[in-house]
Amino acid sequence: MSRPNQRRIAKSEIVRRRRATMGRLIWITGSAIAVLISASALLLLNRTFSISEWKIEVAESSPSSLRGEIDRSLASIQAYDFWSTRPAVIRSQLLQELPDLKDVYIQRKLTGSLHLHAIARTPVALWKKQEGNIFLVDKYGLPYRQLSANEPADFPILRMGESDIAEVAALLQRLQVIAPNRFSHVSELFASNSSWKINFDQGQQWMISRNGNISSAITRVVALLEKPRWRSGHWRVDTRMKQRWFIRPTKHEGVI
């Protein structure tokens, strides 16, 4: 019976292979130990820098309920370890849960606390959808939440499509800046393809063209009504014609 020829491996080669295998085993073992140590260190760090308290600051003009809403949201967090209470994570949760919150700045303290500075949305109007639901609108023209039952809200009502809200919010902002006394008397705003209609109390009304610079038109109307001749009356103003504006007393039909 014949045996196949086998190549004899030099002893030096066997030693080299054994050393290479042992080196790989040592490297794998060392890497596993390093990973284990790192994981243990991260777990320890995660527990060591957990949060035990927080401080909430809100502006005086913010809704009185905002601080309590933030506190309840923080209290609902399931874990207060370092990873779960990273400022970016907390901020994302608060902005998602609280529509009255425009933004919040969060600092982590080494003492195991969070300091939060909350910025509330500033409502400037109410928007009535076709379905009848009423939403609060902020100064940027965002309808951010539905008005709650029995919630006081003395703001102008926007009777228009959602696509017009951002533009009319800018109009209201301009009016609030240059004539806050008149802004406080606005009751309703309507939009058409060519003009804005602004209803005030006392039967006053402004009709303003949507063509051209709306801010400039508002400024000119306010300046006109501040003149001695018009200051003490209540007027309906129509500025839709470039060549001539029409001003009528609210209780008469005559054109001045």
Tab-separated table of N, CA and C in Angstrom, residues 82-183:
chain	number	residue	atom	x	y	z
A	82	PHE	N	-27.551	59.984	32.143
A	82	PHE	CA	-26.896	60.953	31.272
A	82	PHE	C	-27.413	60.860	29.844
A	83	TRP	N	-27.517	59.668	29.317
A	83	TRP	CA	-27.904	59.480	27.913
A	83	TRP	C	-29.342	59.928	27.666
A	84	SER	N	-30.234	59.650	28.597
A	84	SER	CA	-31.645	59.977	28.407
A	84	SER	C	-31.949	61.448	28.625
A	85	THR	N	-31.065	62.166	29.315
A	85	THR	CA	-31.332	63.568	29.638
A	85	THR	C	-30.373	64.516	28.932
A	86	ARG	N	-29.856	64.102	27.798
A	86	ARG	CA	-29.055	65.028	27.009
A	86	ARG	C	-29.917	66.222	26.598
A	87	PRO	N	-29.381	67.453	26.623
A	87	PRO	CA	-30.183	68.631	26.287
A	87	PRO	C	-30.911	68.526	24.952
A	88	ALA	N	-30.260	67.957	23.936
A	88	ALA	CA	-30.913	67.839	22.629
A	88	ALA	C	-32.130	66.928	22.702
A	89	VAL	N	-32.045	65.862	23.493
A	89	VAL	CA	-33.163	64.926	23.638
A	89	VAL	C	-34.317	65.593	24.382
A	90	ILE	N	-33.997	66.280	25.482
A	90	ILE	CA	-35.023	66.961	26.267
A	90	ILE	C	-35.698	68.045	25.432
A	91	ARG	N	-34.912	68.826	24.713
A	91	ARG	CA	-35.475	69.897	23.887
A	91	ARG	C	-36.432	69.340	22.850
A	92	SER	N	-36.019	68.271	22.182
A	92	SER	CA	-36.876	67.664	21.159
A	92	SER	C	-38.191	67.185	21.765
A	93	GLN	N	-38.135	66.587	22.935
A	93	GLN	CA	-39.347	66.089	23.588
A	93	GLN	C	-40.281	67.243	23.958
A	94	LEU	N	-39.739	68.301	24.538
A	94	LEU	CA	-40.577	69.423	24.969
A	94	LEU	C	-41.234	70.121	23.785
A	95	LEU	N	-40.479	70.347	22.703
A	95	LEU	CA	-41.047	71.022	21.536
A	95	LEU	C	-42.117	70.180	20.867
A	96	GLN	N	-41.970	68.873	20.941
A	96	GLN	CA	-42.960	67.986	20.344
A	96	GLN	C	-44.235	67.924	21.182
A	97	GLU	N	-44.102	67.982	22.494
A	97	GLU	CA	-45.250	67.804	23.375
A	97	GLU	C	-45.990	69.102	23.684
A	98	LEU	N	-45.300	70.245	23.638
A	98	LEU	CA	-45.889	71.498	24.114
A	98	LEU	C	-45.985	72.512	22.972
A	99	PRO	N	-47.125	72.645	22.328
A	99	PRO	CA	-47.265	73.587	21.210
A	99	PRO	C	-47.111	75.042	21.632
A	100	ASP	N	-47.359	75.384	22.906
A	100	ASP	CA	-47.189	76.764	23.362
A	100	ASP	C	-45.722	77.150	23.509
A	101	LEU	N	-44.824	76.196	23.396
A	101	LEU	CA	-43.393	76.439	23.555
A	101	LEU	C	-42.759	76.674	22.191
A	102	LYS	N	-42.203	77.886	22.003
A	102	LYS	CA	-41.531	78.181	20.735
A	102	LYS	C	-40.130	77.592	20.710
A	103	ASP	N	-39.391	77.734	21.822
A	103	ASP	CA	-38.038	77.178	21.906
A	103	ASP	C	-37.640	77.087	23.374
A	104	VAL	N	-36.608	76.299	23.645
A	104	VAL	CA	-36.113	76.168	25.012
A	104	VAL	C	-34.613	75.920	24.955
A	105	TYR	N	-33.869	76.642	25.791
A	105	TYR	CA	-32.427	76.490	25.882
A	105	TYR	C	-32.100	75.752	27.178
A	106	ILE	N	-31.293	74.701	27.073
A	106	ILE	CA	-31.061	73.803	28.209
A	106	ILE	C	-29.567	73.700	28.484
A	107	GLN	N	-29.206	73.832	29.747
A	107	GLN	CA	-27.823	73.648	30.199
A	107	GLN	C	-27.775	72.544	31.245
A	108	ARG	N	-26.796	71.660	31.113
A	108	ARG	CA	-26.577	70.621	32.112
A	108	ARG	C	-25.499	71.082	33.091
A	109	LYS	N	-25.787	70.976	34.372
A	109	LYS	CA	-24.837	71.357	35.405
A	109	LYS	C	-24.182	70.109	35.988
A	110	LEU	N	-22.911	70.253	36.415
A	110	LEU	CA	-22.187	69.121	36.997
A	110	LEU	C	-22.785	68.691	38.326
A	111	THR	N	-23.617	69.530	38.892
A	111	THR	CA	-24.259	69.187	40.169
A	111	THR	C	-25.435	68.240	39.992
A	112	GLY	N	-25.682	67.783	38.784
A	112	GLY	CA	-26.782	66.861	38.543
A	112	GLY	C	-28.107	67.557	38.337
A	113	SER	N	-28.088	68.721	37.673
A	113	SER	CA	-29.323	69.464	37.448
A	113	SER	C	-29.361	69.996	36.023
A	114	LEU	N	-30.562	70.329	35.603
A	114	LEU	CA	-30.781	70.971	34.312
A	114	LEU	C	-31.345	72.362	34.545
A	115	HIS	N	-30.840	73.329	33.780
A	115	HIS	CA	-31.391	74.680	33.804
A	115	HIS	C	-32.046	74.933	32.440
A	116	LEU	N	-33.330	75.263	32.460
A	116	LEU	CA	-34.078	75.459	31.230
A	116	LEU	C	-34.567	76.902	31.152
A	117	HIS	N	-34.354	77.520	29.997
A	117	HIS	CA	-34.906	78.857	29.735
A	117	HIS	C	-35.891	78.711	28.588
A	118	ALA	N	-37.173	78.858	28.905
A	118	ALA	CA	-38.236	78.590	27.938
A	118	ALA	C	-38.717	79.876	27.279
A	119	ILE	N	-38.981	79.795	25.976
A	119	ILE	CA	-39.530	80.913	25.215
A	119	ILE	C	-40.894	80.484	24.683
A	120	ALA	N	-41.927	81.184	25.092
A	120	ALA	CA	-43.288	80.827	24.696
A	120	ALA	C	-43.641	81.455	23.351
A	121	ARG	N	-44.550	80.843	22.662
A	121	ARG	CA	-45.098	81.455	21.460
A	121	ARG	C	-45.950	82.666	21.859
A	122	THR	N	-45.975	83.675	20.993
A	122	THR	CA	-46.771	84.874	21.248
A	122	THR	C	-47.975	84.864	20.309
A	123	PRO	N	-49.162	84.569	20.815
A	123	PRO	CA	-50.332	84.581	19.933
A	123	PRO	C	-50.730	86.007	19.579
A	124	VAL	N	-51.106	86.218	18.319
A	124	VAL	CA	-51.542	87.547	17.879
A	124	VAL	C	-52.934	87.518	17.263
A	125	ALA	N	-53.447	86.315	16.995
A	125	ALA	CA	-54.748	86.233	16.337
A	125	ALA	C	-55.353	84.847	16.544
A	126	LEU	N	-56.613	84.753	16.159
A	126	LEU	CA	-57.330	83.480	16.131
A	126	LEU	C	-57.716	83.189	14.693
A	127	TRP	N	-57.563	81.939	14.294
A	127	TRP	CA	-57.927	81.540	12.932
A	127	TRP	C	-59.076	80.563	12.993
A	128	LYS	N	-60.139	80.882	12.296
A	128	LYS	CA	-61.308	80.013	12.262
A	128	LYS	C	-61.312	79.212	10.971
A	129	LYS	N	-61.133	77.901	11.099
A	129	LYS	CA	-61.151	77.032	9.932
A	129	LYS	C	-62.581	76.853	9.441
A	130	GLN	N	-62.710	76.356	8.221
A	130	GLN	CA	-64.045	76.149	7.651
A	130	GLN	C	-64.866	75.171	8.477
A	131	GLU	N	-64.179	74.227	9.141
A	131	GLU	CA	-64.894	73.255	9.961
A	131	GLU	C	-65.433	73.871	11.250
A	132	GLY	N	-64.997	75.093	11.560
A	132	GLY	CA	-65.470	75.758	12.759
A	132	GLY	C	-64.480	75.756	13.899
A	133	ASN	N	-63.414	74.958	13.815
A	133	ASN	CA	-62.415	74.934	14.883
A	133	ASN	C	-61.602	76.228	14.874
A	134	ILE	N	-61.256	76.691	16.061
A	134	ILE	CA	-60.519	77.940	16.197
A	134	ILE	C	-59.115	77.639	16.726
A	135	PHE	N	-58.102	78.210	16.055
A	135	PHE	CA	-56.706	77.970	16.407
A	135	PHE	C	-56.033	79.282	16.813
A	136	LEU	N	-55.099	79.172	17.759
A	136	LEU	CA	-54.231	80.292	18.079
A	136	LEU	C	-53.170	80.434	16.988
A	137	VAL	N	-52.887	81.661	16.595
A	137	VAL	CA	-51.891	81.949	15.561
A	137	VAL	C	-50.784	82.792	16.175
A	138	ASP	N	-49.517	82.393	15.978
A	138	ASP	CA	-48.423	83.182	16.537
A	138	ASP	C	-48.025	84.295	15.578
A	139	LYS	N	-47.049	85.111	15.995
A	139	LYS	CA	-46.688	86.289	15.218
A	139	LYS	C	-46.006	85.955	13.897
A	140	TYR	N	-45.633	84.697	13.717
A	140	TYR	CA	-45.037	84.269	12.452
A	140	TYR	C	-46.077	83.692	11.493
A	141	GLY	N	-47.340	83.702	11.907
A	141	GLY	CA	-48.402	83.193	11.042
A	141	GLY	C	-48.602	81.698	11.134
A	142	LEU	N	-48.181	81.092	12.233
A	142	LEU	CA	-48.332	79.643	12.408
A	142	LEU	C	-49.533	79.347	13.297
A	143	PRO	N	-50.555	78.643	12.793
A	143	PRO	CA	-51.636	78.170	13.661
A	143	PRO	C	-51.132	76.971	14.465
A	144	TYR	N	-50.810	77.175	15.728
A	144	TYR	CA	-50.031	76.172	16.449
A	144	TYR	C	-50.835	75.276	17.366
A	145	ARG	N	-52.037	75.659	17.766
A	145	ARG	CA	-52.886	74.723	18.509
A	145	ARG	C	-54.315	75.226	18.554
A	146	GLN	N	-55.212	74.290	18.804
A	146	GLN	CA	-56.622	74.635	18.867
A	146	GLN	C	-56.933	75.336	20.195
A	147	LEU	N	-57.812	76.308	20.142
A	147	LEU	CA	-58.215	77.028	21.340
A	147	LEU	C	-59.018	76.106	22.242
A	148	SER	N	-58.642	76.062	23.513
A	148	SER	CA	-59.333	75.196	24.463
A	148	SER	C	-60.673	75.791	24.862
A	149	ALA	N	-61.572	74.927	25.302
A	149	ALA	CA	-62.883	75.378	25.763
A	149	ALA	C	-62.720	76.298	26.967
A	150	ASN	N	-63.425	77.401	26.958
A	150	ASN	CA	-63.417	78.386	28.051
A	150	ASN	C	-62.068	79.074	28.241
A	151	GLU	N	-61.177	78.956	27.261
A	151	GLU	CA	-59.887	79.634	27.352
A	151	GLU	C	-60.032	81.084	26.894
A	152	PRO	N	-59.684	82.058	27.731
A	152	PRO	CA	-59.804	83.461	27.312
A	152	PRO	C	-58.787	83.784	26.221
A	153	ALA	N	-59.249	84.472	25.190
A	153	ALA	CA	-58.352	84.821	24.078
A	153	ALA	C	-58.928	86.027	23.354
A	154	ASP	N	-58.485	87.207	23.725
A	154	ASP	CA	-58.981	88.444	23.131
A	154	ASP	C	-58.050	88.860	21.997
A	155	PHE	N	-58.202	88.185	20.851
A	155	PHE	CA	-57.363	88.451	19.690
A	155	PHE	C	-58.246	88.633	18.452
A	156	PRO	N	-57.728	89.304	17.420
A	156	PRO	CA	-58.480	89.410	16.170
A	156	PRO	C	-58.743	88.037	15.561
A	157	ILE	N	-59.849	87.918	14.873
A	157	ILE	CA	-60.201	86.665	14.213
A	157	ILE	C	-59.851	86.759	12.731
A	158	LEU	N	-59.126	85.774	12.228
A	158	LEU	CA	-58.750	85.720	10.818
A	158	LEU	C	-59.747	84.835	10.082
A	159	ARG	N	-60.437	85.410	9.130
A	159	ARG	CA	-61.416	84.651	8.345
A	159	ARG	C	-60.891	84.543	6.923
A	160	MET	N	-60.055	83.531	6.719
A	160	MET	CA	-59.350	83.372	5.444
A	160	MET	C	-58.773	81.978	5.349
A	161	GLY	N	-58.217	81.647	4.195
A	161	GLY	CA	-57.553	80.367	4.022
A	161	GLY	C	-56.189	80.352	4.697
A	162	GLU	N	-55.688	79.157	4.933
A	162	GLU	CA	-54.415	79.027	5.647
A	162	GLU	C	-53.262	79.656	4.883
A	163	SER	N	-53.339	79.681	3.562
A	163	SER	CA	-52.241	80.224	2.762
A	163	SER	C	-52.074	81.737	2.936
A	164	ASP	N	-53.104	82.417	3.452
A	164	ASP	CA	-53.035	83.868	3.643
A	164	ASP	C	-52.543	84.272	5.033
A	165	ILE	N	-52.430	83.318	5.942
A	165	ILE	CA	-52.205	83.672	7.347
A	165	ILE	C	-50.847	84.315	7.579
A	166	ALA	N	-49.798	83.785	6.971
A	166	ALA	CA	-48.458	84.335	7.208
A	166	ALA	C	-48.391	85.795	6.772
A	167	GLU	N	-49.006	86.124	5.644
A	167	GLU	CA	-48.955	87.502	5.144
A	167	GLU	C	-49.748	88.444	6.046
A	168	VAL	N	-50.923	88.005	6.495
A	168	VAL	CA	-51.729	88.882	7.345
A	168	VAL	C	-51.117	89.005	8.743
A	169	ALA	N	-50.392	87.984	9.186
A	169	ALA	CA	-49.695	88.080	10.478
A	169	ALA	C	-48.622	89.153	10.417
A	170	ALA	N	-47.933	89.259	9.297
A	170	ALA	CA	-46.938	90.319	9.127
A	170	ALA	C	-47.611	91.689	9.130
A	171	LEU	N	-48.796	91.769	8.525
A	171	LEU	CA	-49.554	93.016	8.533
A	171	LEU	C	-49.912	93.418	9.968
A	172	LEU	N	-50.381	92.462	10.751
A	172	LEU	CA	-50.728	92.734	12.146
A	172	LEU	C	-49.504	93.152	12.953
A	173	GLN	N	-48.377	92.506	12.698
A	173	GLN	CA	-47.147	92.866	13.389
A	173	GLN	C	-46.766	94.317	13.115
A	174	ARG	N	-46.913	94.718	11.855
A	174	ARG	CA	-46.582	96.092	11.493
A	174	ARG	C	-47.522	97.065	12.198
A	175	LEU	N	-48.806	96.753	12.212
A	175	LEU	CA	-49.781	97.618	12.875
A	175	LEU	C	-49.514	97.692	14.372
A	176	GLN	N	-49.142	96.577	14.967
A	176	GLN	CA	-48.868	96.556	16.404
A	176	GLN	C	-47.666	97.429	16.750
A	177	VAL	N	-46.681	97.489	15.851
A	177	VAL	CA	-45.471	98.281	16.110
A	177	VAL	C	-45.742	99.773	15.971
A	178	ILE	N	-46.406	100.173	14.882
A	178	ILE	CA	-46.545	101.609	14.606
A	178	ILE	C	-47.784	102.223	15.266
A	179	ALA	N	-48.779	101.417	15.601
A	179	ALA	CA	-49.997	101.963	16.213
A	179	ALA	C	-50.616	100.936	17.162
A	180	PRO	N	-49.960	100.664	18.290
A	180	PRO	CA	-50.491	99.651	19.216
A	180	PRO	C	-51.885	99.975	19.728
A	181	ASN	N	-52.226	101.265	19.814
A	181	ASN	CA	-53.567	101.634	20.270
A	181	ASN	C	-54.635	101.217	19.265
A	182	ARG	N	-54.313	101.244	17.995
A	182	ARG	CA	-55.270	100.798	16.978
A	182	ARG	C	-55.275	99.270	16.867
A	183	PHE	N	-54.110	98.661	17.025
A	183	PHE	CA	-54.037	97.194	16.979
A	183	PHE	C	-54.953	96.573	18.028
